[in-house]
PDB file of C-alpha atoms in Angstrom:
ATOM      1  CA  UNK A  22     -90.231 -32.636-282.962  1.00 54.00           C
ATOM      2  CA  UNK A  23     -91.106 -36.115-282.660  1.00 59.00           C
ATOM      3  CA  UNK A  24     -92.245 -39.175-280.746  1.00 61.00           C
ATOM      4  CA  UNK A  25     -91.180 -42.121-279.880  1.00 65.00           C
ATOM      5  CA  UNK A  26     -93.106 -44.935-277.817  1.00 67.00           C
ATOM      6  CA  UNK A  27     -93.466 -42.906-274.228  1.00 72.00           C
ATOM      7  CA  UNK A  28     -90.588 -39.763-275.368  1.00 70.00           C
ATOM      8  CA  UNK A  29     -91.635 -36.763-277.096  1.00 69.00           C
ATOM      9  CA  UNK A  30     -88.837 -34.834-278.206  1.00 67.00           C
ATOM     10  CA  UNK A  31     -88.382 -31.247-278.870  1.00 69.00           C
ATOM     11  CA  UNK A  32     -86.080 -28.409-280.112  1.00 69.00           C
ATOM     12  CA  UNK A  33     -84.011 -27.086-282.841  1.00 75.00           C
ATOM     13  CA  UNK A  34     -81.571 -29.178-285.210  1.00 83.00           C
ATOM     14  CA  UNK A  35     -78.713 -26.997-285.855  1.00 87.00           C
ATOM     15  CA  UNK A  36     -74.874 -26.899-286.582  1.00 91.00           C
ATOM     16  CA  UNK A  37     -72.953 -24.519-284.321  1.00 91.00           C
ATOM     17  CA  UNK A  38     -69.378 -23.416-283.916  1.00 92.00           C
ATOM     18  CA  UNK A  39     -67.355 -23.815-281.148  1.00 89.00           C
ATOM     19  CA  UNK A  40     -68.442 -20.621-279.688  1.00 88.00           C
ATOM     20  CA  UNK A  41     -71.776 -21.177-280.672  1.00 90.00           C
ATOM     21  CA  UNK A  42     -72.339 -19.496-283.752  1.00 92.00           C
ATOM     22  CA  UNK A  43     -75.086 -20.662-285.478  1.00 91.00           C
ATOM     23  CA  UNK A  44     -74.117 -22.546-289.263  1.00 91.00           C
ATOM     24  CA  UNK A  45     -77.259 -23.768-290.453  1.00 91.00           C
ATOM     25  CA  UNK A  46     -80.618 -25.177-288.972  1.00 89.00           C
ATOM     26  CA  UNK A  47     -83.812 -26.044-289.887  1.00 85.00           C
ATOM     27  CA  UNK A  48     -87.124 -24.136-289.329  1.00 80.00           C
ATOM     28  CA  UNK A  49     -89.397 -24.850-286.457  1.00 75.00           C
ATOM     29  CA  UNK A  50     -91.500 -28.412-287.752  1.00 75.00           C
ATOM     30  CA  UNK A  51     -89.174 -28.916-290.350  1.00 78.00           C
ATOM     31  CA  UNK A  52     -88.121 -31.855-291.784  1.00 83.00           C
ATOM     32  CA  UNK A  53     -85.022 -31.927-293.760  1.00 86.00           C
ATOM     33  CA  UNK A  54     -81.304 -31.426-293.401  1.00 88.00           C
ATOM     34  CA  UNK A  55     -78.897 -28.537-293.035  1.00 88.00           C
ATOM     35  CA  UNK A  56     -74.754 -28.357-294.538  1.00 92.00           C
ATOM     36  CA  UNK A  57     -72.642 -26.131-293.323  1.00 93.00           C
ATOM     37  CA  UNK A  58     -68.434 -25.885-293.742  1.00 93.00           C
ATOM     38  CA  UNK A  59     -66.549 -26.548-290.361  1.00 92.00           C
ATOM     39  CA  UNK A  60     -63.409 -24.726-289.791  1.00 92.00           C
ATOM     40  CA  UNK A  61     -61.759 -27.407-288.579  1.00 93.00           C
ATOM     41  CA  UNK A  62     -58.759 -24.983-287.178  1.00 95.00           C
ATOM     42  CA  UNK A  63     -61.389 -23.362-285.137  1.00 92.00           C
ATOM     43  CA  UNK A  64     -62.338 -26.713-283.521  1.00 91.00           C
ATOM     44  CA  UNK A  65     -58.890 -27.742-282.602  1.00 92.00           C
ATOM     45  CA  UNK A  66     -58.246 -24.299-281.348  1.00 93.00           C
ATOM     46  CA  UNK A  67     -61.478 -24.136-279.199  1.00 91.00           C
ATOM     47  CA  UNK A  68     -60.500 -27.788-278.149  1.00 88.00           C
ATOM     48  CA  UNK A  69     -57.077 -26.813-276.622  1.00 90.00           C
ATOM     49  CA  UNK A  70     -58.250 -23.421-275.399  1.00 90.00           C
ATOM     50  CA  UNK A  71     -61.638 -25.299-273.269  1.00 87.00           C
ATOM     51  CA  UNK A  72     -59.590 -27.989-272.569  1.00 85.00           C
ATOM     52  CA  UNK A  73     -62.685 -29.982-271.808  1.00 78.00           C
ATOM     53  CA  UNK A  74     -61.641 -33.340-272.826  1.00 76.00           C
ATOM     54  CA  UNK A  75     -59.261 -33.021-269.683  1.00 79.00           C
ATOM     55  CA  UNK A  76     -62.799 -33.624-267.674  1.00 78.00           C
ATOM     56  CA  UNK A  77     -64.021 -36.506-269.799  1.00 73.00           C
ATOM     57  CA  UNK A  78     -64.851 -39.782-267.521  1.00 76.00           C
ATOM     58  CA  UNK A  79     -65.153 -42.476-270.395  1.00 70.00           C
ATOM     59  CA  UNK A  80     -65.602 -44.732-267.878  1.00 79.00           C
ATOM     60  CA  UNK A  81     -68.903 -43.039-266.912  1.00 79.00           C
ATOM     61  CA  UNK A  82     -70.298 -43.486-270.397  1.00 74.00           C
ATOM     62  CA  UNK A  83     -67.875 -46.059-272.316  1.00 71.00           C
ATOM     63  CA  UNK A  84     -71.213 -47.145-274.587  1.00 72.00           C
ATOM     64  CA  UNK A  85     -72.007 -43.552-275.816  1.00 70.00           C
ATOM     65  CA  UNK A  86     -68.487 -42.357-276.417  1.00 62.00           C
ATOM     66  CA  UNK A  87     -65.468 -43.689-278.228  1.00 64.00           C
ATOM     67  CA  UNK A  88     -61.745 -42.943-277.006  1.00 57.00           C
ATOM     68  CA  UNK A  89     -60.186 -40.802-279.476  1.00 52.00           C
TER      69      UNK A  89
END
């Protein structure tokens, strides 16, 4: 949780797998940080299997996201 000028945020910080299995997190009003190992195999696999970089419009969002 947190605030910032007019924003309040909310939710869970967490490190999930490509499938969404859950790595590490911190508890509800936590501060702190979380490591976890990434199976970086998994990644490219779930990246070629989703494909979803095929849908990408960098154009759309060129300041948030850099070309790989």
């Amino acid at each position: 949780m947190g605030e910032e000028l007019s924003y309040q945020f909310f939710g869970d910080s967490m490190v999930l797998s490509p499938r969404g299995e859950r790595y590490t997190g911190l508890e509800d009003n936590a501060e702190g940080y979380g490591i976890a190992r990434i199976n970086l195999d998994l990644v490219r696999q779930a990246r070629e299997e989703f494909q979803l970089f095929q849908c990408r419009q960098p154009l759309a969002y060129r300041n948030v996201v850099r070309k790989y």
